[in-house]
Short mmCIF file of C-alpha atoms and ligand atoms in Angstrom, two decimals:
data_model
loop_
_atom_site.label_atom_id
_atom_site.label_comp_id
_atom_site.label_asym_id
_atom_site.label_seq_id
_atom_site.Cartn_x
_atom_site.Cartn_y
_atom_site.Cartn_z
CA MET A 19 6.47 13.46 1.11
CA SER A 20 3.93 11.37 2.81
CA GLY A 21 1.63 8.69 1.43
CA ILE A 22 4.02 7.61 -1.34
CA GLY A 23 4.80 4.50 0.31
CA LYS A 24 7.55 4.57 3.03
CA GLY A 25 5.73 2.52 5.01
CA VAL A 26 4.75 0.21 2.76
CA SER A 27 8.83 -0.19 1.26
CA THR A 28 9.96 -0.91 4.50
CA ALA A 29 7.46 -3.46 5.58
CA SER A 30 8.40 -4.76 2.09
CA ILE A 31 11.98 -4.75 2.62
CA GLY A 32 11.22 -6.78 6.26
CA LYS A 33 9.13 -9.02 4.09
CA ILE A 34 11.84 -9.99 2.11
CA LEU A 35 14.55 -10.21 4.53
CA GLU A 36 12.13 -12.73 6.67
CA SER A 37 11.64 -14.29 3.59
CA ARG A 38 15.46 -15.35 3.70
CA GLY A 39 15.30 -16.32 6.88
CA PHE A 40 16.32 -13.30 8.99
CA LYS A 41 14.80 -11.91 12.14
CA VAL A 42 13.17 -8.62 11.59
CA SER A 43 12.10 -6.23 13.72
CA ALA A 44 10.63 -2.61 12.67
CA ILE A 45 10.20 0.83 14.28
CA LYS A 46 7.92 3.76 13.15
CA ILE A 47 9.18 7.18 14.08
CA ASP A 48 6.65 9.68 13.52
CA PRO A 49 8.64 13.75 14.02
CA TYR A 50 5.30 15.16 15.74
CA ILE A 51 5.01 16.66 19.03
CA ASN A 52 1.65 13.86 19.99
CA VAL A 53 2.73 11.43 22.40
CA ASP A 54 0.83 8.85 20.41
CA ALA A 55 -1.94 9.20 17.69
CA GLY A 56 -4.80 8.78 19.93
CA THR A 57 -5.67 12.16 20.11
CA MET A 58 -5.78 13.17 16.33
CA ASN A 59 -8.48 13.47 14.00
CA PRO A 60 -8.48 10.24 11.57
CA ILE A 61 -9.35 12.87 8.33
CA GLU A 62 -5.61 14.57 9.35
CA HIS A 63 -3.83 11.38 10.57
CA GLY A 64 -5.67 8.43 9.36
CA GLU A 65 -6.12 5.67 10.84
CA VAL A 66 -4.90 5.08 14.57
CA PHE A 67 -3.66 1.67 14.39
CA VAL A 68 -3.80 -0.24 17.91
CA THR A 69 -1.48 -2.96 19.01
CA GLU A 70 -1.60 -5.92 21.42
CA ASP A 71 -0.45 -3.75 24.52
CA GLY A 72 -2.44 -1.13 23.70
CA VAL A 73 -0.66 1.95 22.06
CA GLU A 74 -2.51 4.05 19.81
CA CYS A 75 -0.06 4.44 17.04
CA ASP A 76 0.19 5.66 13.55
CA GLN A 77 -1.04 3.28 10.52
CA ASP A 78 2.33 2.29 9.56
CA ILE A 79 2.79 -0.34 12.11
CA GLY A 80 -0.41 -1.86 11.00
CA ASN A 81 1.33 -2.33 7.66
CA TYR A 82 4.51 -3.92 9.34
CA GLU A 83 2.33 -6.12 11.06
CA ARG A 84 0.39 -7.35 8.11
CA PHE A 85 3.52 -8.07 5.95
CA LEU A 86 6.04 -9.31 8.63
CA GLU A 87 3.01 -11.30 9.88
CA LYS A 88 3.96 -10.60 13.47
CA ASN A 89 2.74 -8.41 16.61
CA LEU A 90 4.64 -5.31 17.06
CA PHE A 91 4.36 -3.29 20.56
CA ASP A 92 4.89 0.03 22.17
CA LYS A 93 8.63 -0.14 21.69
CA ASN A 94 7.94 -0.03 18.00
CA TYR A 95 6.44 3.13 17.89
CA ILE A 96 8.92 6.69 18.44
CA THR A 97 7.58 10.06 18.42
CA THR A 98 8.86 13.60 19.28
CA GLY A 99 6.69 13.42 22.39
CA ARG A 100 7.79 10.13 23.54
CA VAL A 101 11.30 11.02 23.49
CA TYR A 102 11.07 14.63 25.02
CA GLN A 103 8.76 12.72 28.02
CA THR A 104 11.31 10.22 28.80
CA VAL A 105 14.13 12.57 28.47
CA ILE A 106 12.32 15.45 30.90
CA GLN A 107 11.39 12.68 32.95
CA LYS A 108 15.09 11.18 33.74
CA GLU A 109 16.11 14.77 33.96
CA ARG A 110 13.62 15.14 36.93
CA ASN A 111 15.04 12.24 38.02
CA LEU A 112 18.55 13.54 38.52
CA GLU A 113 19.36 10.30 35.96
CA TYR A 114 21.90 13.12 34.19
CA ASP A 115 24.42 13.31 37.09
CA GLY A 116 23.50 17.09 37.46
CA ARG A 117 24.88 18.21 34.18
CA CYS A 118 23.01 20.82 31.75
CA VAL A 119 20.46 18.26 29.78
CA GLU A 120 20.97 19.63 25.73
CA VAL A 121 19.03 18.88 22.76
CA VAL A 122 21.77 17.78 20.89
CA PRO A 123 23.16 14.91 21.88
CA ASP A 124 20.35 14.29 24.54
CA ILE A 125 17.65 14.00 22.47
CA PRO A 126 19.32 11.78 19.61
CA ASN A 127 20.82 9.73 22.23
CA GLU A 128 17.52 8.56 23.70
CA VAL A 129 16.46 8.05 20.28
CA ILE A 130 19.39 5.93 19.42
CA ARG A 131 18.74 3.77 23.08
CA ARG A 132 15.26 3.27 22.05
CA ILE A 133 16.12 1.68 18.82
CA LYS A 134 18.97 -0.38 19.93
CA LYS A 135 16.52 -1.69 22.60
CA VAL A 136 14.37 -3.01 19.95
CA ALA A 137 17.15 -4.63 18.39
CA LYS A 138 18.10 -6.29 21.86
CA ASP A 139 14.76 -7.22 23.19
CA THR A 140 13.63 -8.80 20.05
CA LYS A 141 17.28 -10.19 19.18
CA SER A 142 16.46 -9.58 15.37
CA ASP A 143 19.23 -9.76 12.36
CA PHE A 144 17.47 -6.38 11.34
CA VAL A 145 15.60 -3.47 12.73
CA LEU A 146 14.12 -1.61 10.00
CA ILE A 147 13.37 1.94 11.13
CA GLU A 148 11.14 4.24 9.06
CA ILE A 149 11.73 8.16 9.70
CA GLY A 150 8.29 9.61 8.92
CA GLY A 151 7.97 13.53 7.18
CA THR A 152 9.99 14.62 4.40
CA VAL A 153 13.73 15.28 4.21
CA GLY A 154 14.13 18.88 4.89
CA GLU A 155 11.65 19.81 7.27
CA TYR A 156 12.50 20.98 10.52
CA GLN A 157 10.21 18.35 12.33
CA ASN A 158 12.83 15.41 12.04
CA LEU A 159 15.85 16.97 11.93
CA LEU A 160 16.63 15.62 15.47
CA PHE A 161 15.99 11.75 14.15
CA LEU A 162 18.11 12.49 11.12
CA GLU A 163 20.87 13.67 13.59
CA ALA A 164 20.53 10.36 15.54
CA ALA A 165 20.67 8.30 12.29
CA ARG A 166 23.97 10.11 11.65
CA MET A 167 25.47 9.42 14.78
CA MET A 168 24.99 5.97 14.54
CA LYS A 169 26.36 5.38 11.32
CA LEU A 170 29.09 7.43 12.76
CA THR A 171 29.80 5.18 15.73
CA GLN A 172 28.69 2.02 13.63
CA PRO A 173 29.47 2.39 10.01
CA LYS A 174 29.11 -1.28 9.23
CA SER A 175 25.73 -1.63 10.68
CA VAL A 176 23.79 1.15 9.51
CA LEU A 177 22.55 1.76 6.04
CA PHE A 178 20.14 4.49 4.69
CA VAL A 179 17.06 4.11 1.97
CA LEU A 180 15.77 7.29 0.72
CA VAL A 181 12.06 6.64 -0.70
CA SER A 182 11.57 9.35 -3.19
CA TYR A 183 8.93 10.56 -5.58
CA LEU A 184 9.40 10.88 -9.33
CA PRO A 185 6.47 13.06 -11.01
CA VAL A 186 6.11 12.31 -14.43
CA PRO A 187 3.88 15.60 -15.15
CA LYS A 188 1.15 15.47 -18.08
CA ILE A 189 1.97 18.24 -19.99
CA ILE A 190 5.59 17.09 -20.18
CA GLY A 191 5.14 13.82 -20.05
CA GLU A 192 9.02 12.91 -18.94
CA MET A 193 9.85 11.36 -15.57
CA LYS A 194 11.44 14.38 -13.18
CA THR A 195 14.54 13.31 -11.31
CA LYS A 196 14.92 17.42 -9.88
CA PRO A 197 13.08 16.82 -6.71
CA THR A 198 15.03 13.79 -5.88
CA GLN A 199 18.25 15.37 -6.58
CA TYR A 200 17.22 18.20 -4.10
CA ALA A 201 15.89 15.56 -1.70
CA VAL A 202 19.51 13.92 -1.77
CA ARG A 203 21.45 17.54 -1.39
CA SER A 204 19.22 17.82 1.39
CA LEU A 205 19.76 14.67 3.21
CA ASN A 206 23.81 15.47 2.63
CA SER A 207 23.18 18.88 4.22
CA SER A 208 21.97 16.47 7.17
CA GLY A 209 25.40 15.02 6.95
CA ILE A 210 23.42 11.74 5.42
CA GLN A 211 24.43 9.86 2.43
CA PRO A 212 21.49 7.32 0.81
CA ASP A 213 23.23 3.75 0.05
CA ILE A 214 19.83 2.76 -1.88
CA ILE A 215 16.91 5.10 -3.67
CA VAL A 216 13.41 3.54 -3.83
CA ALA A 217 12.49 5.21 -6.81
CA ARG A 218 8.38 5.85 -6.38
CA SER A 219 6.71 6.82 -9.47
CA GLU A 220 3.49 6.37 -11.62
CA PHE A 221 6.34 4.38 -14.08
CA PRO A 222 9.12 2.38 -13.72
CA VAL A 223 12.47 3.93 -13.83
CA ASP A 224 14.13 3.69 -17.12
CA GLU A 225 17.87 2.84 -17.52
CA LYS A 226 18.17 6.82 -18.71
CA ARG A 227 17.34 8.10 -15.53
CA LYS A 228 18.59 5.65 -13.15
CA GLU A 229 22.03 6.91 -14.71
CA LYS A 230 21.19 10.22 -14.31
CA LEU A 231 20.16 9.75 -10.56
CA SER A 232 23.40 7.73 -10.07
CA VAL A 233 25.74 10.81 -10.69
CA PHE A 234 23.78 13.54 -9.75
CA CYS A 235 22.55 11.45 -6.22
CA ASN A 236 26.44 9.57 -5.94
CA VAL A 237 24.51 6.33 -5.69
CA LYS A 238 25.31 3.61 -7.63
CA LYS A 239 23.05 2.36 -10.60
CA GLN A 240 22.24 -0.77 -9.01
CA ASP A 241 21.01 0.93 -5.96
CA ILE A 242 18.32 2.73 -7.76
CA ILE A 243 15.31 0.86 -7.11
CA SER A 244 12.45 1.06 -9.57
CA ALA A 245 9.23 1.02 -7.60
CA PRO A 246 6.50 2.03 -9.92
CA ASP A 247 2.32 2.29 -8.53
CA ALA A 248 1.22 -1.30 -8.11
CA GLU A 249 -2.28 -2.56 -8.50
CA SER A 250 -1.81 -3.80 -5.08
CA ILE A 251 0.36 -3.08 -2.32
CA TYR A 252 1.11 -6.91 -1.61
CA GLU A 253 2.64 -7.23 -5.24
CA ILE A 254 5.24 -4.79 -4.00
CA PRO A 255 7.92 -7.12 -2.27
CA LEU A 256 7.43 -9.48 -5.11
CA MET A 257 8.61 -6.19 -7.28
CA PHE A 258 11.48 -5.32 -5.04
CA GLU A 259 12.94 -8.86 -4.84
CA LYS A 260 13.19 -8.38 -8.96
CA GLU A 261 15.31 -5.07 -8.68
CA ASN A 262 17.36 -7.21 -6.20
CA ILE A 263 16.80 -4.50 -3.05
CA VAL A 264 17.67 -7.11 -0.56
CA GLY A 265 20.92 -8.48 -2.53
CA ARG A 266 22.13 -5.26 -2.28
CA ILE A 267 21.57 -4.55 1.25
CA LEU A 268 22.97 -7.90 2.28
CA SER A 269 26.42 -7.36 0.13
CA LYS A 270 26.72 -3.82 1.89
CA PHE A 271 26.61 -5.59 4.93
CA GLU A 272 29.06 -8.06 4.07
CA MET A 273 26.35 -10.67 4.67
CA ARG A 274 25.99 -13.88 3.04
CA PRO A 275 22.56 -14.05 0.93
CA ARG A 276 20.22 -16.82 1.87
CA LYS A 277 17.89 -18.82 0.06
CA ARG A 278 14.31 -17.15 -0.17
CA ASP A 279 11.18 -18.95 0.37
CA LEU A 280 8.19 -16.57 -0.84
CA ALA A 281 6.30 -18.97 -2.43
CA GLU A 282 2.78 -18.34 -0.15
CA TRP A 283 3.31 -14.54 -0.58
CA GLN A 284 3.37 -15.28 -4.44
CA LYS A 285 0.42 -17.37 -4.34
CA LEU A 286 -1.51 -14.70 -2.44
CA VAL A 287 -0.51 -12.38 -5.52
CA ASN A 288 -1.60 -14.31 -8.03
CA THR A 289 -5.02 -14.60 -6.63
CA ILE A 290 -5.30 -11.17 -6.17
CA LYS A 291 -4.44 -10.53 -10.17
CA HIS A 292 -7.13 -13.00 -10.96
CA PRO A 293 -9.88 -13.24 -9.05
CA LYS A 294 -12.73 -15.59 -10.02
CA ARG A 295 -15.51 -13.17 -8.71
CA THR A 296 -16.44 -9.73 -7.19
CA VAL A 297 -18.22 -9.03 -3.73
CA LYS A 298 -19.82 -5.90 -3.01
CA ILE A 299 -19.17 -3.91 0.44
CA GLY A 300 -20.23 -0.87 1.72
CA ILE A 301 -18.75 1.18 4.60
CA ALA A 302 -20.99 3.75 6.61
CA GLY A 303 -18.32 5.54 7.56
CA LYS A 304 -17.79 9.27 8.15
CA TYR A 305 -13.67 9.76 7.61
CA PHE A 306 -13.21 9.96 4.20
CA ARG A 307 -13.96 13.20 3.06
CA SER A 308 -11.35 15.63 2.92
CA GLY A 309 -11.95 18.74 0.92
CA LYS A 310 -13.21 17.32 -2.58
CA PHE A 311 -10.95 14.45 -2.48
CA THR A 312 -12.00 10.78 -0.86
CA LEU A 313 -9.54 9.27 1.75
CA MET A 314 -9.08 5.59 2.54
CA ASP A 315 -6.41 6.24 5.31
CA SER A 316 -8.91 6.26 8.12
CA TYR A 317 -10.29 2.77 7.71
CA ILE A 318 -7.58 1.03 6.29
CA SER A 319 -7.27 -1.71 8.67
CA VAL A 320 -10.50 -2.15 7.91
CA ILE A 321 -10.24 -2.31 4.24
CA GLU A 322 -7.26 -4.78 4.16
CA ALA A 323 -9.34 -7.34 6.54
CA ILE A 324 -11.92 -7.40 3.81
CA LYS A 325 -9.38 -7.98 1.15
CA HIS A 326 -7.58 -10.36 3.10
CA ALA A 327 -11.08 -12.23 3.52
CA SER A 328 -12.12 -11.73 -0.10
CA PHE A 329 -8.77 -12.80 -1.23
CA PHE A 330 -9.18 -16.29 0.62
CA PHE A 331 -12.54 -17.19 -1.54
CA LYS A 332 -10.80 -15.90 -4.59
CA ALA A 333 -13.02 -12.78 -4.91
CA LYS A 334 -11.78 -9.30 -5.51
CA PRO A 335 -13.78 -6.83 -3.11
CA GLU A 336 -15.92 -3.73 -4.43
CA ILE A 337 -15.33 -1.38 -1.75
CA THR A 338 -18.09 1.86 -1.61
CA TRP A 339 -18.34 4.52 0.99
CA LEU A 340 -21.56 4.92 2.09
CA ASP A 341 -22.41 8.64 2.85
CA THR A 342 -24.54 8.32 6.13
CA GLU A 343 -25.06 12.10 6.53
CA GLU A 344 -27.31 11.58 2.92
CA TYR A 345 -29.45 8.79 4.18
CA GLU A 346 -30.38 11.16 7.65
CA LYS A 347 -31.69 13.44 4.45
CA ASN A 348 -33.54 11.13 2.71
CA SER A 349 -34.68 7.75 3.57
CA ARG A 350 -35.43 6.82 0.10
CA ALA A 351 -31.70 6.69 -0.74
CA LEU A 352 -31.47 3.89 1.46
CA LYS A 353 -32.66 1.50 -1.49
CA GLU A 354 -29.34 1.41 -2.87
CA LEU A 355 -28.35 -0.67 -0.05
CA GLU A 356 -29.95 -3.57 -1.99
CA ASP A 357 -26.83 -3.61 -4.30
CA PHE A 358 -24.42 -4.63 -1.87
CA ASP A 359 -23.45 -8.14 -0.49
CA GLY A 360 -22.38 -7.15 3.03
CA ILE A 361 -22.51 -3.90 5.08
CA ILE A 362 -20.25 -2.68 7.29
CA VAL A 363 -20.39 0.15 10.25
CA PRO A 364 -17.12 0.90 11.28
CA GLY A 365 -15.65 2.70 14.31
CA GLY A 366 -15.92 6.32 15.10
CA PHE A 367 -16.67 8.61 17.69
CA GLY A 368 -19.07 11.65 18.05
CA SER A 369 -22.71 12.37 16.59
CA ARG A 370 -22.34 13.24 12.85
CA GLY A 371 -24.09 10.48 10.67
CA ILE A 372 -25.12 8.70 13.69
CA GLU A 373 -28.86 8.46 12.64
CA GLY A 374 -27.99 7.22 8.96
CA LYS A 375 -25.92 4.85 10.12
CA ILE A 376 -28.71 3.88 12.65
CA LYS A 377 -30.79 3.52 9.43
CA VAL A 378 -28.58 1.68 7.31
CA ILE A 379 -27.87 -0.72 10.47
CA LYS A 380 -32.03 -1.28 10.50
CA TYR A 381 -32.25 -1.94 6.76
CA CYS A 382 -29.38 -4.50 6.85
CA ARG A 383 -31.41 -6.14 9.60
CA GLU A 384 -34.97 -6.18 8.11
CA ASN A 385 -33.37 -7.13 4.63
CA LYS A 386 -31.05 -9.94 5.37
CA ILE A 387 -27.96 -8.11 4.44
CA PRO A 388 -24.89 -9.20 6.14
CA PHE A 389 -23.83 -7.02 8.57
CA LEU A 390 -20.62 -6.69 10.41
CA GLY A 391 -20.38 -3.71 12.84
CA LEU A 392 -17.11 -2.79 14.54
CA CYS A 393 -16.96 -0.71 17.99
CA LEU A 394 -19.32 2.08 17.14
CA GLY A 395 -20.98 -0.07 14.67
CA MET A 396 -22.22 -2.69 17.35
CA GLN A 397 -22.89 -0.14 19.93
CA LEU A 398 -25.49 1.53 17.22
CA ALA A 399 -26.64 -1.94 16.26
CA VAL A 400 -27.37 -2.53 20.02
CA VAL A 401 -29.12 0.99 19.80
CA GLU A 402 -31.30 -0.36 17.18
CA PHE A 403 -32.48 -2.82 18.04
CA SER A 404 -33.08 -1.42 21.53
CA ARG A 405 -35.64 0.94 19.60
CA ASN A 406 -36.72 -1.32 16.81
CA VAL A 407 -37.35 -4.59 18.26
CA CYS A 408 -37.20 -4.19 22.38
CA GLY A 409 -39.64 -0.90 21.61
CA LEU A 410 -37.09 1.54 24.01
CA LYS A 411 -38.20 4.21 22.07
CA GLY A 412 -35.44 7.01 22.06
CA ALA A 413 -32.76 4.46 23.23
CA HIS A 414 -29.13 5.61 22.61
CA SER A 415 -25.68 5.72 23.59
CA VAL A 416 -24.66 8.53 26.02
CA GLU A 417 -21.89 9.33 24.18
CA ILE A 418 -24.24 11.10 21.35
CA ASP A 419 -27.23 11.54 24.13
CA PRO A 420 -26.71 11.84 27.44
CA LYS A 421 -29.79 12.33 28.58
CA THR A 422 -31.30 9.51 26.76
CA LYS A 423 -33.87 7.97 28.83
CA TYR A 424 -32.79 4.39 28.05
CA PRO A 425 -28.84 4.52 28.01
CA VAL A 426 -28.30 1.09 26.26
CA ILE A 427 -24.71 2.25 26.02
CA ASP A 428 -23.16 3.77 28.68
CA LEU A 429 -19.73 5.31 29.80
CA MET A 430 -17.78 2.18 31.41
CA GLU A 431 -17.07 2.96 35.23
CA GLU A 432 -13.36 3.41 35.11
CA GLN A 433 -14.06 6.21 32.24
CA LYS A 434 -16.14 8.46 34.20
CA LYS A 435 -13.46 10.12 36.31
CA LYS A 436 -10.68 10.07 33.56
CA LEU A 437 -12.96 12.39 31.79
CA LYS A 438 -13.97 14.28 34.74
CA GLU A 439 -9.92 15.01 35.03
CA LYS A 440 -9.99 16.19 31.17
CA LYS A 441 -7.49 12.90 30.88
CA TYR A 442 -7.99 12.46 27.67
CA GLY A 443 -5.06 10.80 26.05
CA GLY A 444 -4.17 7.09 26.11
CA THR A 445 -7.38 6.50 28.76
CA MET A 446 -9.69 4.64 26.70
CA ARG A 447 -9.64 0.67 27.30
CA LEU A 448 -7.07 -0.15 25.07
CA GLY A 449 -5.40 -3.19 23.72
CA ALA A 450 -5.58 -6.88 24.12
CA PHE A 451 -8.47 -8.56 26.30
CA ASP A 452 -9.98 -11.84 26.54
CA CYS A 453 -13.25 -12.61 25.31
CA LYS A 454 -15.39 -15.66 26.12
CA ILE A 455 -17.49 -17.21 23.45
CA ALA A 456 -20.78 -18.87 23.53
CA PRO A 457 -21.47 -22.23 21.70
CA LYS A 458 -23.34 -22.59 18.91
CA THR A 459 -23.10 -19.04 17.84
CA ILE A 460 -21.43 -17.80 14.56
CA SER A 461 -18.82 -16.50 16.28
CA PHE A 462 -17.70 -20.03 17.86
CA ASN A 463 -18.44 -21.53 14.77
CA ALA A 464 -15.92 -18.93 13.02
CA TYR A 465 -13.39 -18.77 15.42
CA LYS A 466 -13.53 -22.20 16.64
CA SER A 467 -12.38 -21.72 19.92
CA ASN A 468 -14.26 -20.48 23.47
CA LEU A 469 -11.60 -17.91 24.48
CA ILE A 470 -10.45 -15.61 22.22
CA ARG A 471 -8.21 -12.21 22.50
CA GLU A 472 -9.03 -8.72 20.56
CA ARG A 473 -7.74 -5.31 20.52
CA HIS A 474 -10.07 -2.65 21.95
CA ARG A 475 -10.41 1.43 21.83
CA HIS A 476 -13.39 2.98 23.32
CA ARG A 477 -15.07 4.65 26.55
CA PHE A 478 -18.39 3.17 26.07
CA GLU A 479 -19.83 -0.24 26.37
CA VAL A 480 -23.28 -2.18 26.69
CA ASN A 481 -25.53 -1.13 29.49
CA ASP A 482 -25.66 -4.22 32.07
CA ALA A 483 -29.15 -2.83 33.01
CA PHE A 484 -30.57 -3.39 29.42
CA LYS A 485 -28.81 -7.19 28.45
CA ASN A 486 -32.20 -8.89 29.50
CA ASP A 487 -34.46 -6.84 27.36
CA LEU A 488 -31.69 -7.66 24.56
CA GLU A 489 -31.55 -11.42 25.15
CA ARG A 490 -35.34 -11.56 25.96
CA ASN A 491 -36.13 -10.00 22.26
CA GLY A 492 -33.79 -12.42 20.71
CA MET A 493 -30.06 -10.86 20.54
CA ILE A 494 -27.65 -13.06 21.22
CA ILE A 495 -24.95 -12.31 23.77
CA ALA A 496 -21.66 -13.96 21.64
CA GLY A 497 -18.78 -12.83 23.49
CA ILE A 498 -18.06 -11.68 27.03
CA ASN A 499 -15.13 -10.46 28.76
CA PRO A 500 -14.72 -12.85 31.66
CA GLU A 501 -13.13 -10.16 33.85
CA LEU A 502 -15.17 -7.31 34.30
CA ASN A 503 -18.56 -9.10 32.10
CA LEU A 504 -18.53 -6.79 29.33
CA VAL A 505 -20.38 -7.54 26.28
CA GLU A 506 -18.05 -8.22 23.49
CA ILE A 507 -19.92 -9.63 21.10
CA ILE A 508 -23.66 -9.80 19.51
CA GLU A 509 -25.43 -11.72 17.17
CA LEU A 510 -28.62 -12.33 15.85
CA PRO A 511 -29.61 -15.88 15.41
CA GLU A 512 -28.74 -17.60 12.21
CA GLU A 513 -32.38 -18.69 11.72
CA LYS A 514 -33.82 -15.31 11.57
CA HIS A 515 -30.63 -13.20 9.40
CA PRO A 516 -27.56 -14.62 7.49
CA PHE A 517 -24.89 -12.64 9.32
CA PHE A 518 -25.69 -9.80 11.93
CA VAL A 519 -22.53 -9.70 14.24
CA GLY A 520 -21.25 -6.64 16.36
CA THR A 521 -18.05 -6.49 18.16
CA GLN A 522 -17.05 -4.34 20.82
CA PHE A 523 -13.31 -4.85 19.73
CA HIS A 524 -11.45 -4.14 16.47
CA PRO A 525 -11.10 -7.42 14.61
CA GLU A 526 -9.74 -5.75 11.70
CA PHE A 527 -6.22 -5.32 13.74
CA LYS A 528 -5.42 -8.61 13.98
CA SER A 529 -6.15 -9.66 10.28
CA ARG A 530 -2.79 -10.84 7.96
CA PRO A 531 -3.07 -11.41 4.21
CA LEU A 532 -2.39 -15.00 4.47
CA GLN A 533 -4.62 -15.52 7.77
CA PRO A 534 -7.77 -13.54 7.42
CA HIS A 535 -9.48 -12.73 10.42
CA PRO A 536 -12.09 -15.61 11.17
CA LEU A 537 -15.07 -12.82 11.53
CA PHE A 538 -14.44 -11.27 8.30
CA LYS A 539 -14.06 -14.69 6.41
CA GLU A 540 -17.42 -15.80 7.59
CA PHE A 541 -18.96 -12.27 6.99
CA ILE A 542 -17.40 -12.36 3.03
CA ARG A 543 -18.36 -15.92 2.81
CA LYS A 544 -22.08 -14.82 4.05
CA SER A 545 -21.83 -12.12 1.73
CA LEU A 546 -20.69 -14.03 -1.29
CA ALA A 547 -23.76 -16.66 -0.58
CA ASP A 548 -26.37 -15.67 -2.72
N1 LIG B 17 -16.97 6.28 20.49
C1 LIG B 17 -17.53 5.27 21.04
C2 LIG B 17 -16.67 4.38 22.38
O1 LIG B 17 -15.89 5.43 22.74
C3 LIG B 17 -16.63 3.72 19.75
C4 LIG B 17 -15.22 3.74 19.88
C5 LIG B 17 -15.07 3.12 18.94
O2 LIG B 17 -15.25 3.12 17.40
N2 LIG B 17 -13.51 2.85 18.70
O3 LIG B 17 -16.57 3.55 23.05
#
């Protein structure tokens, strides 16, 4: 089922293989028809992660990037929509020599072509392919078929890992293996026998259950990997290493084991487990409610970036969700912001909760609480400053108020036509762009560079016509895109506020556990300062 950690399991196996000197790449297969994740609601789908080359993809690509400490690209992400789009285009181009194009084998063949291309282009020793969804559901059948076909033609170079959940129902208090047995049977009916089972559960899997799984699932006992819930996802490669998963993988491929080096990672995990202090961070977002449950998935890269920077300072972050709609109804509730060491207003779309976010930003500005605005968060910081400092009453982003008298955030020129033609999919300003940093700014001190590249996902931008107003009233434009002259970073001077920074881009996508992002690092440093 979704959410049990297939992505982190995949990333962890990759991490261990890399630590042993192998070259690894990874592919995420999402069985939905959407060509990319860009058109989906984050509450339903989780965060939309953006790659350097501008693909709006699944958050698992983010996990792979963070664990493997390398960038992944367009080719590392496959959806049913992408596969069909290519096959249909090829058919239109007469690339099938006039024959009838059929779901099987042409769709699985296109999947296989994509997988092999990644292996070839990246010259990897291993390509890890995560097939999303649940065994037995209709959507991923064609991907399982592709997997089966690959095994048939290259039996020695394909291996299957099943990630399965073993529930421990409270009333019984015993770990149950039946769902996994059925999952294996279901896989068998697709012609696939798992070589390894990652047994996810609240607790470690004991010998008795390993034996049972081994007999009923036709998998050797040593190939059943116990994967209990962990305090931190970064512990998982170490847990897997103890269970010798990579030893088993290498022996099945008849490859010689190599020496491992996970020392830095081990150090990181020690820091995570023994923090010296805590840092309280509030996130003012809106994509975290699902019925009565609170989801973290929508802001996963932001959360991870906060963690990486906090770990750097041996601190444990305590993250709280701020419900900005509440502040709209009741301004007094804002007082609770005093309790936080730092506040982030992350990216977002649409008008729900906007005035509440603006109130949060005003409070941070006036009360000198470290503030980091990401994309929408930066745009709203400009709106707040325009209204309350520059005196432009009613200033707004045209995304929220198309008739505002002071459109301080406006639709980018190139975007107007696209929206008119209803071309929504994959048409935002996407991927990495250059940003020139002004000297003597907080950003310059953080990056220690005057030219950086960061990832974007937006349609709106700071309106050129108001740049002078902002600067005259004390806002610093600390980063500019050199080609289009777009505002990329805004700041308040350090003499006026300890840390007030907004970025049009999403720095969170480039943060890595062992290399925290410079701006997040600076934000946490200031949040920790008394
Ligand atoms: N909705 C805003 C825009 O399109 C901000 C997008 C974001 O926060 N990613 O520009």
